[in-house]
Amino acid sequence: MVRSLIRMEVVRLFSRWQPWVAFLLLIGVLIQGYEVFYPEPTIKVRDPGWFNVFLAFTKTHGYDLALLSVTLPLIAVMVAGDSLAWDLRTGFMHSILMRMNYKKYIMGKLLSVSLVTFVFVWIGEWIAFIYGMVRYPVLFPPAVSHGSTPDYAQSLFMDHPILYVMLIIFNTSMAAMAFSTISLALSTKIKNLYVVLALPWLGFIVIEFISQVLGSRFSPLNYIGQYFLSVFSYHTLEIPLAWTLLWVISWMTAYLLFVNHFKKGGKHGR
């Protein structure tokens, strides 16, 4: 039955307008990141230390003018974050619970939404990276360029840039998974689809504002992409572990809230 839920999420991915808008938005902001970093035509001499696809890739995620870090929470929840709210609103959950235990249902829902969101962002990132390979020279960084080469996992960037790209895409995909499960947790209490989609992004903005006022290193914007440029030094494993932890916490929260809601309301939500 879990595989059935995964197939259902894939079908919804192609049949609803929200994921298509999310896909266009994801590709658009990634391409915007590559373009905003591209040097002016008047610059004739382009040092391969900074003019290469790998450095440009980091700028799509962490450059001040790149939009990915700001829009990722919204993109992530538009993929499948309203899936539970949709099931509750349409009555699909009631019909599937006639054939599946409610605990298996919510576990399958959390797993399927997480996987679909992760793969969605992973594929979108690689499509945009291919665009970057066409736009920029595919050169390995020859040497550390002060002010350009990222401090985050710098040795990996210099020695194995392809693995570095995979690490950053993994970080971004895990962040998207965390936001999608937060949206599922909200769906156990909120039935309005648009509120479920908007609240994680609005919460991100509020927490970011507070972290900026306090000068905290635990900034959502930093953890999504600004860790390349941040004045704070982040350990290589800190970013993926932080998003994995948030994903686990939001997963457990969504599960417990749903089980509690089910026990109080009965199988059909009464």
PDB file of N, CA, C and O in Angstrom, residues 23-84:
ATOM      1  N   PHE A  23       7.880  23.673 -10.436  1.00  0.00           N
ATOM      2  CA  PHE A  23       9.003  23.268 -11.296  1.00  0.00           C
ATOM      3  C   PHE A  23       9.527  24.452 -12.104  1.00  0.00           C
ATOM      4  O   PHE A  23      10.749  24.682 -12.179  1.00  0.00           O
ATOM      5  N   LEU A  24       8.614  25.214 -12.705  1.00  0.00           N
ATOM      6  CA  LEU A  24       9.027  26.381 -13.480  1.00  0.00           C
ATOM      7  C   LEU A  24       9.706  27.417 -12.581  1.00  0.00           C
ATOM      8  O   LEU A  24      10.695  28.046 -12.978  1.00  0.00           O
ATOM      9  N   LEU A  25       9.197  27.571 -11.369  1.00  0.00           N
ATOM     10  CA  LEU A  25       9.790  28.520 -10.431  1.00  0.00           C
ATOM     11  C   LEU A  25      11.179  28.064 -10.004  1.00  0.00           C
ATOM     12  O   LEU A  25      12.114  28.881  -9.934  1.00  0.00           O
ATOM     13  N   LEU A  26      11.328  26.764  -9.727  1.00  0.00           N
ATOM     14  CA  LEU A  26      12.636  26.233  -9.331  1.00  0.00           C
ATOM     15  C   LEU A  26      13.673  26.422 -10.430  1.00  0.00           C
ATOM     16  O   LEU A  26      14.776  26.932 -10.177  1.00  0.00           O
ATOM     17  N   ILE A  27      13.336  26.019 -11.642  1.00  0.00           N
ATOM     18  CA  ILE A  27      14.273  26.182 -12.764  1.00  0.00           C
ATOM     19  C   ILE A  27      14.541  27.658 -13.015  1.00  0.00           C
ATOM     20  O   ILE A  27      15.680  28.071 -13.271  1.00  0.00           O
ATOM     21  N   GLY A  28      13.494  28.467 -12.894  1.00  0.00           N
ATOM     22  CA  GLY A  28      13.647  29.901 -13.148  1.00  0.00           C
ATOM     23  C   GLY A  28      14.592  30.577 -12.176  1.00  0.00           C
ATOM     24  O   GLY A  28      15.456  31.361 -12.585  1.00  0.00           O
ATOM     25  N   VAL A  29      14.440  30.294 -10.875  1.00  0.00           N
ATOM     26  CA  VAL A  29      15.307  30.963  -9.895  1.00  0.00           C
ATOM     27  C   VAL A  29      16.733  30.431  -9.967  1.00  0.00           C
ATOM     28  O   VAL A  29      17.695  31.173  -9.693  1.00  0.00           O
ATOM     29  N   LEU A  30      16.901  29.164 -10.352  1.00  0.00           N
ATOM     30  CA  LEU A  30      18.259  28.631 -10.523  1.00  0.00           C
ATOM     31  C   LEU A  30      18.958  29.291 -11.716  1.00  0.00           C
ATOM     32  O   LEU A  30      20.124  29.683 -11.635  1.00  0.00           O
ATOM     33  N   ILE A  31      18.228  29.404 -12.824  1.00  0.00           N
ATOM     34  CA  ILE A  31      18.800  30.077 -13.990  1.00  0.00           C
ATOM     35  C   ILE A  31      19.072  31.544 -13.670  1.00  0.00           C
ATOM     36  O   ILE A  31      20.103  32.104 -14.082  1.00  0.00           O
ATOM     37  N   GLN A  32      18.168  32.166 -12.923  1.00  0.00           N
ATOM     38  CA  GLN A  32      18.397  33.557 -12.504  1.00  0.00           C
ATOM     39  C   GLN A  32      19.696  33.675 -11.717  1.00  0.00           C
ATOM     40  O   GLN A  32      20.455  34.642 -11.871  1.00  0.00           O
ATOM     41  N   GLY A  33      19.978  32.674 -10.860  1.00  0.00           N
ATOM     42  CA  GLY A  33      21.214  32.684 -10.090  1.00  0.00           C
ATOM     43  C   GLY A  33      22.447  32.603 -10.973  1.00  0.00           C
ATOM     44  O   GLY A  33      23.444  33.295 -10.739  1.00  0.00           O
ATOM     45  N   TYR A  34      22.375  31.760 -12.015  1.00  0.00           N
ATOM     46  CA  TYR A  34      23.502  31.670 -12.953  1.00  0.00           C
ATOM     47  C   TYR A  34      23.681  32.979 -13.722  1.00  0.00           C
ATOM     48  O   TYR A  34      24.812  33.428 -13.945  1.00  0.00           O
ATOM     49  N   GLU A  35      22.577  33.579 -14.119  1.00  0.00           N
ATOM     50  CA  GLU A  35      22.657  34.779 -14.951  1.00  0.00           C
ATOM     51  C   GLU A  35      23.094  36.009 -14.156  1.00  0.00           C
ATOM     52  O   GLU A  35      23.834  36.856 -14.666  1.00  0.00           O
ATOM     53  N   VAL A  36      22.641  36.122 -12.907  1.00  0.00           N
ATOM     54  CA  VAL A  36      22.990  37.303 -12.128  1.00  0.00           C
ATOM     55  C   VAL A  36      24.477  37.315 -11.780  1.00  0.00           C
ATOM     56  O   VAL A  36      25.063  38.383 -11.549  1.00  0.00           O
ATOM     57  N   PHE A  37      25.109  36.138 -11.780  1.00  0.00           N
ATOM     58  CA  PHE A  37      26.542  36.047 -11.491  1.00  0.00           C
ATOM     59  C   PHE A  37      27.384  36.196 -12.753  1.00  0.00           C
ATOM     60  O   PHE A  37      28.588  36.441 -12.677  1.00  0.00           O
ATOM     61  N   TYR A  38      26.753  36.060 -13.931  1.00  0.00           N
ATOM     62  CA  TYR A  38      27.518  36.108 -15.186  1.00  0.00           C
ATOM     63  C   TYR A  38      28.144  37.489 -15.356  1.00  0.00           C
ATOM     64  O   TYR A  38      27.489  38.512 -15.150  1.00  0.00           O
ATOM     65  N   PRO A  39      29.435  37.538 -15.727  1.00  0.00           N
ATOM     66  CA  PRO A  39      30.121  38.841 -15.814  1.00  0.00           C
ATOM     67  C   PRO A  39      29.589  39.707 -16.951  1.00  0.00           C
ATOM     68  O   PRO A  39      29.019  39.209 -17.924  1.00  0.00           O
ATOM     69  N   GLU A  40      29.778  40.995 -16.801  1.00  0.00           N
ATOM     70  CA  GLU A  40      29.374  41.942 -17.835  1.00  0.00           C
ATOM     71  C   GLU A  40      30.170  41.699 -19.121  1.00  0.00           C
ATOM     72  O   GLU A  40      31.336  41.276 -19.068  1.00  0.00           O
ATOM     73  N   PRO A  41      29.559  41.949 -20.294  1.00  0.00           N
ATOM     74  CA  PRO A  41      30.272  41.733 -21.571  1.00  0.00           C
ATOM     75  C   PRO A  41      31.554  42.550 -21.688  1.00  0.00           C
ATOM     76  O   PRO A  41      32.458  42.177 -22.447  1.00  0.00           O
ATOM     77  N   THR A  42      31.638  43.656 -20.955  1.00  0.00           N
ATOM     78  CA  THR A  42      32.831  44.499 -21.042  1.00  0.00           C
ATOM     79  C   THR A  42      34.053  43.849 -20.388  1.00  0.00           C
ATOM     80  O   THR A  42      35.185  44.256 -20.641  1.00  0.00           O
ATOM     81  N   ILE A  43      33.810  42.834 -19.546  1.00  0.00           N
ATOM     82  CA  ILE A  43      34.932  42.132 -18.888  1.00  0.00           C
ATOM     83  C   ILE A  43      35.461  41.074 -19.852  1.00  0.00           C
ATOM     84  O   ILE A  43      34.846  40.031 -20.066  1.00  0.00           O
ATOM     85  N   LYS A  44      36.602  41.355 -20.442  1.00  0.00           N
ATOM     86  CA  LYS A  44      37.163  40.460 -21.448  1.00  0.00           C
ATOM     87  C   LYS A  44      38.028  39.357 -20.829  1.00  0.00           C
ATOM     88  O   LYS A  44      38.010  38.214 -21.263  1.00  0.00           O
ATOM     89  N   VAL A  45      38.800  39.709 -19.797  1.00  0.00           N
ATOM     90  CA  VAL A  45      39.681  38.737 -19.156  1.00  0.00           C
ATOM     91  C   VAL A  45      38.921  38.065 -18.024  1.00  0.00           C
ATOM     92  O   VAL A  45      38.517  38.725 -17.062  1.00  0.00           O
ATOM     93  N   ARG A  46      38.732  36.761 -18.156  1.00  0.00           N
ATOM     94  CA  ARG A  46      37.937  36.028 -17.174  1.00  0.00           C
ATOM     95  C   ARG A  46      38.798  34.950 -16.536  1.00  0.00           C
ATOM     96  O   ARG A  46      39.108  33.932 -17.148  1.00  0.00           O
ATOM     97  N   ASP A  47      39.171  35.193 -15.315  1.00  0.00           N
ATOM     98  CA  ASP A  47      40.016  34.278 -14.563  1.00  0.00           C
ATOM     99  C   ASP A  47      39.265  32.964 -14.317  1.00  0.00           C
ATOM    100  O   ASP A  47      38.169  32.970 -13.748  1.00  0.00           O
ATOM    101  N   PRO A  48      39.849  31.817 -14.758  1.00  0.00           N
ATOM    102  CA  PRO A  48      39.172  30.530 -14.519  1.00  0.00           C
ATOM    103  C   PRO A  48      39.003  30.211 -13.045  1.00  0.00           C
ATOM    104  O   PRO A  48      38.242  29.326 -12.682  1.00  0.00           O
ATOM    105  N   GLY A  49      39.709  30.949 -12.178  1.00  0.00           N
ATOM    106  CA  GLY A  49      39.547  30.739 -10.740  1.00  0.00           C
ATOM    107  C   GLY A  49      38.164  31.108 -10.251  1.00  0.00           C
ATOM    108  O   GLY A  49      37.693  30.594  -9.245  1.00  0.00           O
ATOM    109  N   TRP A  50      37.499  32.022 -10.973  1.00  0.00           N
ATOM    110  CA  TRP A  50      36.128  32.382 -10.581  1.00  0.00           C
ATOM    111  C   TRP A  50      35.124  32.202 -11.712  1.00  0.00           C
ATOM    112  O   TRP A  50      33.930  32.056 -11.467  1.00  0.00           O
ATOM    113  N   PHE A  51      35.600  32.156 -12.959  1.00  0.00           N
ATOM    114  CA  PHE A  51      34.683  31.999 -14.092  1.00  0.00           C
ATOM    115  C   PHE A  51      34.648  30.528 -14.513  1.00  0.00           C
ATOM    116  O   PHE A  51      35.286  30.115 -15.484  1.00  0.00           O
ATOM    117  N   ASN A  52      33.914  29.730 -13.761  1.00  0.00           N
ATOM    118  CA  ASN A  52      33.715  28.323 -14.106  1.00  0.00           C
ATOM    119  C   ASN A  52      32.361  27.885 -13.570  1.00  0.00           C
ATOM    120  O   ASN A  52      31.770  28.537 -12.705  1.00  0.00           O
ATOM    121  N   VAL A  53      31.854  26.796 -14.093  1.00  0.00           N
ATOM    122  CA  VAL A  53      30.496  26.367 -13.769  1.00  0.00           C
ATOM    123  C   VAL A  53      30.338  25.981 -12.306  1.00  0.00           C
ATOM    124  O   VAL A  53      29.259  26.158 -11.718  1.00  0.00           O
ATOM    125  N   PHE A  54      31.417  25.488 -11.682  1.00  0.00           N
ATOM    126  CA  PHE A  54      31.304  25.026 -10.300  1.00  0.00           C
ATOM    127  C   PHE A  54      31.147  26.199  -9.328  1.00  0.00           C
ATOM    128  O   PHE A  54      30.348  26.141  -8.399  1.00  0.00           O
ATOM    129  N   LEU A  55      31.914  27.249  -9.569  1.00  0.00           N
ATOM    130  CA  LEU A  55      31.758  28.430  -8.724  1.00  0.00           C
ATOM    131  C   LEU A  55      30.413  29.107  -8.994  1.00  0.00           C
ATOM    132  O   LEU A  55      29.742  29.574  -8.064  1.00  0.00           O
ATOM    133  N   ALA A  56      30.014  29.140 -10.269  1.00  0.00           N
ATOM    134  CA  ALA A  56      28.716  29.720 -10.607  1.00  0.00           C
ATOM    135  C   ALA A  56      27.588  28.943  -9.930  1.00  0.00           C
ATOM    136  O   ALA A  56      26.597  29.529  -9.484  1.00  0.00           O
ATOM    137  N   PHE A  57      27.754  27.629  -9.819  1.00  0.00           N
ATOM    138  CA  PHE A  57      26.756  26.802  -9.146  1.00  0.00           C
ATOM    139  C   PHE A  57      26.580  27.224  -7.687  1.00  0.00           C
ATOM    140  O   PHE A  57      25.455  27.317  -7.192  1.00  0.00           O
ATOM    141  N   THR A  58      27.688  27.493  -7.008  1.00  0.00           N
ATOM    142  CA  THR A  58      27.580  27.922  -5.605  1.00  0.00           C
ATOM    143  C   THR A  58      26.867  29.272  -5.505  1.00  0.00           C
ATOM    144  O   THR A  58      26.129  29.517  -4.550  1.00  0.00           O
ATOM    145  N   LYS A  59      27.077  30.125  -6.495  1.00  0.00           N
ATOM    146  CA  LYS A  59      26.447  31.450  -6.457  1.00  0.00           C
ATOM    147  C   LYS A  59      24.942  31.378  -6.683  1.00  0.00           C
ATOM    148  O   LYS A  59      24.198  32.236  -6.209  1.00  0.00           O
ATOM    149  N   THR A  60      24.470  30.362  -7.409  1.00  0.00           N
ATOM    150  CA  THR A  60      23.017  30.222  -7.591  1.00  0.00           C
ATOM    151  C   THR A  60      22.329  29.936  -6.267  1.00  0.00           C
ATOM    152  O   THR A  60      21.131  30.181  -6.115  1.00  0.00           O
ATOM    153  N   HIS A  61      23.083  29.409  -5.291  1.00  0.00           N
ATOM    154  CA  HIS A  61      22.503  29.062  -4.001  1.00  0.00           C
ATOM    155  C   HIS A  61      22.806  30.111  -2.926  1.00  0.00           C
ATOM    156  O   HIS A  61      21.984  30.324  -2.033  1.00  0.00           O
ATOM    157  N   GLY A  62      23.976  30.734  -3.013  1.00  0.00           N
ATOM    158  CA  GLY A  62      24.380  31.598  -1.918  1.00  0.00           C
ATOM    159  C   GLY A  62      24.662  33.043  -2.264  1.00  0.00           C
ATOM    160  O   GLY A  62      24.965  33.838  -1.381  1.00  0.00           O
ATOM    161  N   TYR A  63      24.581  33.399  -3.538  1.00  0.00           N
ATOM    162  CA  TYR A  63      24.870  34.777  -3.939  1.00  0.00           C
ATOM    163  C   TYR A  63      23.767  35.703  -3.415  1.00  0.00           C
ATOM    164  O   TYR A  63      22.589  35.336  -3.371  1.00  0.00           O
ATOM    165  N   ASP A  64      24.150  36.916  -3.014  1.00  0.00           N
ATOM    166  CA  ASP A  64      23.192  37.850  -2.403  1.00  0.00           C
ATOM    167  C   ASP A  64      21.983  38.130  -3.291  1.00  0.00           C
ATOM    168  O   ASP A  64      20.872  38.312  -2.799  1.00  0.00           O
ATOM    169  N   LEU A  65      22.197  38.180  -4.610  1.00  0.00           N
ATOM    170  CA  LEU A  65      21.121  38.533  -5.527  1.00  0.00           C
ATOM    171  C   LEU A  65      20.368  37.323  -6.076  1.00  0.00           C
ATOM    172  O   LEU A  65      19.397  37.487  -6.808  1.00  0.00           O
ATOM    173  N   ALA A  66      20.822  36.109  -5.748  1.00  0.00           N
ATOM    174  CA  ALA A  66      20.137  34.907  -6.195  1.00  0.00           C
ATOM    175  C   ALA A  66      18.877  34.681  -5.356  1.00  0.00           C
ATOM    176  O   ALA A  66      18.864  34.925  -4.153  1.00  0.00           O
ATOM    177  N   LEU A  67      17.830  34.178  -5.986  1.00  0.00           N
ATOM    178  CA  LEU A  67      16.520  34.087  -5.338  1.00  0.00           C
ATOM    179  C   LEU A  67      16.185  32.712  -4.776  1.00  0.00           C
ATOM    180  O   LEU A  67      15.151  32.558  -4.126  1.00  0.00           O
ATOM    181  N   LEU A  68      17.028  31.711  -5.019  1.00  0.00           N
ATOM    182  CA  LEU A  68      16.677  30.354  -4.600  1.00  0.00           C
ATOM    183  C   LEU A  68      16.446  30.249  -3.098  1.00  0.00           C
ATOM    184  O   LEU A  68      15.467  29.647  -2.647  1.00  0.00           O
ATOM    185  N   SER A  69      17.341  30.833  -2.303  1.00  0.00           N
ATOM    186  CA  SER A  69      17.244  30.693  -0.847  1.00  0.00           C
ATOM    187  C   SER A  69      15.937  31.243  -0.297  1.00  0.00           C
ATOM    188  O   SER A  69      15.379  30.709   0.662  1.00  0.00           O
ATOM    189  N   VAL A  70      15.437  32.302  -0.925  1.00  0.00           N
ATOM    190  CA  VAL A  70      14.210  32.943  -0.441  1.00  0.00           C
ATOM    191  C   VAL A  70      12.966  32.180  -0.874  1.00  0.00           C
ATOM    192  O   VAL A  70      11.965  32.129  -0.155  1.00  0.00           O
ATOM    193  N   THR A  71      13.020  31.550  -2.047  1.00  0.00           N
ATOM    194  CA  THR A  71      11.822  30.928  -2.621  1.00  0.00           C
ATOM    195  C   THR A  71      11.723  29.425  -2.362  1.00  0.00           C
ATOM    196  O   THR A  71      10.643  28.854  -2.552  1.00  0.00           O
ATOM    197  N   LEU A  72      12.801  28.780  -1.924  1.00  0.00           N
ATOM    198  CA  LEU A  72      12.775  27.321  -1.760  1.00  0.00           C
ATOM    199  C   LEU A  72      11.658  26.833  -0.838  1.00  0.00           C
ATOM    200  O   LEU A  72      10.997  25.837  -1.167  1.00  0.00           O
ATOM    201  N   PRO A  73      11.399  27.467   0.324  1.00  0.00           N
ATOM    202  CA  PRO A  73      10.311  26.977   1.178  1.00  0.00           C
ATOM    203  C   PRO A  73       8.959  26.938   0.465  1.00  0.00           C
ATOM    204  O   PRO A  73       8.176  26.002   0.651  1.00  0.00           O
ATOM    205  N   LEU A  74       8.685  27.948  -0.357  1.00  0.00           N
ATOM    206  CA  LEU A  74       7.427  27.984  -1.095  1.00  0.00           C
ATOM    207  C   LEU A  74       7.411  26.931  -2.195  1.00  0.00           C
ATOM    208  O   LEU A  74       6.403  26.243  -2.406  1.00  0.00           O
ATOM    209  N   ILE A  75       8.532  26.786  -2.909  1.00  0.00           N
ATOM    210  CA  ILE A  75       8.625  25.784  -3.968  1.00  0.00           C
ATOM    211  C   ILE A  75       8.410  24.383  -3.404  1.00  0.00           C
ATOM    212  O   ILE A  75       7.676  23.565  -3.975  1.00  0.00           O
ATOM    213  N   ALA A  76       9.031  24.100  -2.261  1.00  0.00           N
ATOM    214  CA  ALA A  76       8.973  22.761  -1.676  1.00  0.00           C
ATOM    215  C   ALA A  76       7.549  22.351  -1.330  1.00  0.00           C
ATOM    216  O   ALA A  76       7.116  21.226  -1.624  1.00  0.00           O
ATOM    217  N   VAL A  77       6.793  23.257  -0.707  1.00  0.00           N
ATOM    218  CA  VAL A  77       5.441  22.885  -0.280  1.00  0.00           C
ATOM    219  C   VAL A  77       4.477  22.822  -1.457  1.00  0.00           C
ATOM    220  O   VAL A  77       3.453  22.130  -1.391  1.00  0.00           O
ATOM    221  N   MET A  78       4.786  23.513  -2.544  1.00  0.00           N
ATOM    222  CA  MET A  78       3.920  23.465  -3.716  1.00  0.00           C
ATOM    223  C   MET A  78       4.015  22.134  -4.443  1.00  0.00           C
ATOM    224  O   MET A  78       3.118  21.779  -5.207  1.00  0.00           O
ATOM    225  N   VAL A  79       5.077  21.379  -4.207  1.00  0.00           N
ATOM    226  CA  VAL A  79       5.248  20.087  -4.872  1.00  0.00           C
ATOM    227  C   VAL A  79       4.196  19.101  -4.376  1.00  0.00           C
ATOM    228  O   VAL A  79       3.435  18.522  -5.169  1.00  0.00           O
ATOM    229  N   ALA A  80       4.147  18.878  -3.060  1.00  0.00           N
ATOM    230  CA  ALA A  80       3.190  17.912  -2.514  1.00  0.00           C
ATOM    231  C   ALA A  80       2.849  18.200  -1.060  1.00  0.00           C
ATOM    232  O   ALA A  80       2.281  17.345  -0.383  1.00  0.00           O
ATOM    233  N   GLY A  81       3.199  19.374  -0.567  1.00  0.00           N
ATOM    234  CA  GLY A  81       2.992  19.684   0.841  1.00  0.00           C
ATOM    235  C   GLY A  81       1.542  19.743   1.268  1.00  0.00           C
ATOM    236  O   GLY A  81       1.231  19.591   2.455  1.00  0.00           O
ATOM    237  N   ASP A  82       0.630  19.942   0.303  1.00  0.00           N
ATOM    238  CA  ASP A  82      -0.794  20.011   0.639  1.00  0.00           C
ATOM    239  C   ASP A  82      -1.493  18.676   0.404  1.00  0.00           C
ATOM    240  O   ASP A  82      -2.724  18.603   0.387  1.00  0.00           O
ATOM    241  N   SER A  83      -0.717  17.609   0.231  1.00  0.00           N
ATOM    242  CA  SER A  83      -1.288  16.312  -0.129  1.00  0.00           C
ATOM    243  C   SER A  83      -2.263  15.790   0.922  1.00  0.00           C
ATOM    244  O   SER A  83      -3.350  15.296   0.599  1.00  0.00           O
ATOM    245  N   LEU A  84      -1.900  15.895   2.197  1.00  0.00           N
ATOM    246  CA  LEU A  84      -2.776  15.418   3.265  1.00  0.00           C
ATOM    247  C   LEU A  84      -4.035  16.267   3.353  1.00  0.00           C
ATOM    248  O   LEU A  84      -5.151  15.737   3.516  1.00  0.00           O
TER     249      LEU A  84
END
